[in-house]
Amino acid sequence: LPTGVWLIGEDISNSSLRSMSNPNSKGDPDTYLGTFYYTGTADSGGVHTNSGVLNHWFYLLAVGGSGTNNAPIPDTYNVSGIGLDKAAEIAYLAERDYLSPNATFADARLATIEVASLLYCGNSPEAMAVTNAWYAVNVGEQYVAAADDVALKAIQTSDLISCSAGSMTTNITLKNEGLNPIATASIAYTID
């Protein structure tokens, strides 16, 4: 992607207002509690300034990157990007379905990991990238593979079911992304 994609407000000033790829270049933090992180009471506690952390998380999730952050105790990270479309889907669904106006970075981390796990499995490259991108910006720990990770990938059935039908056949596709082999799975369901 062109570097201009990662600039914010470039159309309303001679230079951009913010950078997602390098928030520090605009005086904004790229790391929670790192360089330029604001802890005062102005700007509703730094809601605009500190958005650089979330901006940089999204950039790393989409594009990837490696290095050492500027946290009080620096972390060395390596994030494999998952592309703009997947990153946008995860961020959008987390914001739409999980987060409230008072959500914290920790809340956003949990929400985005949950969305990635539901969409792709907990041990997927996408869930790994989400987790490691948060680690890169000093929110939470780096990714650790789950021993058990089974996800429902598809349910195939007829869209039209007769009320007089005595039975119905449904095909269910499960995916095992866990470290442990799975020989059987129990499925519970309700019919409304």
PDB file of C-alpha atoms in Angstrom, residues 61 78-80 82 113 116-117 121-135 141-145:
ATOM      1  CA  LEU A  61      -2.163  -5.921  11.961  1.00  0.00           C
ATOM      2  CA  ASN A  78       7.267  -9.670  15.228  1.00  0.00           C
ATOM      3  CA  VAL A  79       3.844  -9.327  13.598  1.00  0.00           C
ATOM      4  CA  SER A  80       2.854 -10.999  10.332  1.00  0.00           C
ATOM      5  CA  ILE A  82      -3.021 -10.162   7.503  1.00  0.00           C
ATOM      6  CA  ILE A 113      -8.956 -11.444  19.678  1.00  0.00           C
ATOM      7  CA  ALA A 116     -10.499 -13.157  15.063  1.00  0.00           C
ATOM      8  CA  SER A 117     -10.976 -16.415  16.978  1.00  0.00           C
ATOM      9  CA  CYS A 121     -10.089 -20.003  14.952  1.00  0.00           C
ATOM     10  CA  GLY A 122      -8.017 -19.160  17.993  1.00  0.00           C
ATOM     11  CA  ASN A 123      -4.838 -20.697  16.582  1.00  0.00           C
ATOM     12  CA  SER A 124      -5.211 -19.096  13.158  1.00  0.00           C
ATOM     13  CA  PRO A 125      -2.650 -16.740  11.623  1.00  0.00           C
ATOM     14  CA  GLU A 126      -5.273 -13.989  11.975  1.00  0.00           C
ATOM     15  CA  ALA A 127      -5.739 -14.494  15.748  1.00  0.00           C
ATOM     16  CA  MET A 128      -1.972 -14.730  16.148  1.00  0.00           C
ATOM     17  CA  ALA A 129      -1.478 -11.454  14.263  1.00  0.00           C
ATOM     18  CA  VAL A 130      -4.177  -9.643  16.287  1.00  0.00           C
ATOM     19  CA  THR A 131      -2.602 -10.746  19.567  1.00  0.00           C
ATOM     20  CA  ASN A 132       0.967 -10.003  18.505  1.00  0.00           C
ATOM     21  CA  ALA A 133       0.016  -6.565  17.152  1.00  0.00           C
ATOM     22  CA  TRP A 134      -1.404  -5.711  20.604  1.00  0.00           C
ATOM     23  CA  TYR A 135       1.799  -7.016  22.195  1.00  0.00           C
ATOM     24  CA  GLU A 141       1.170 -10.585  26.121  1.00  0.00           C
ATOM     25  CA  GLN A 142       2.272 -12.156  22.872  1.00  0.00           C
ATOM     26  CA  TYR A 143       0.406 -15.048  21.274  1.00  0.00           C
ATOM     27  CA  VAL A 144       0.426 -18.534  22.828  1.00  0.00           C
ATOM     28  CA  ALA A 145      -1.210 -21.391  20.912  1.00  0.00           C
TER      29      ALA A 145
END
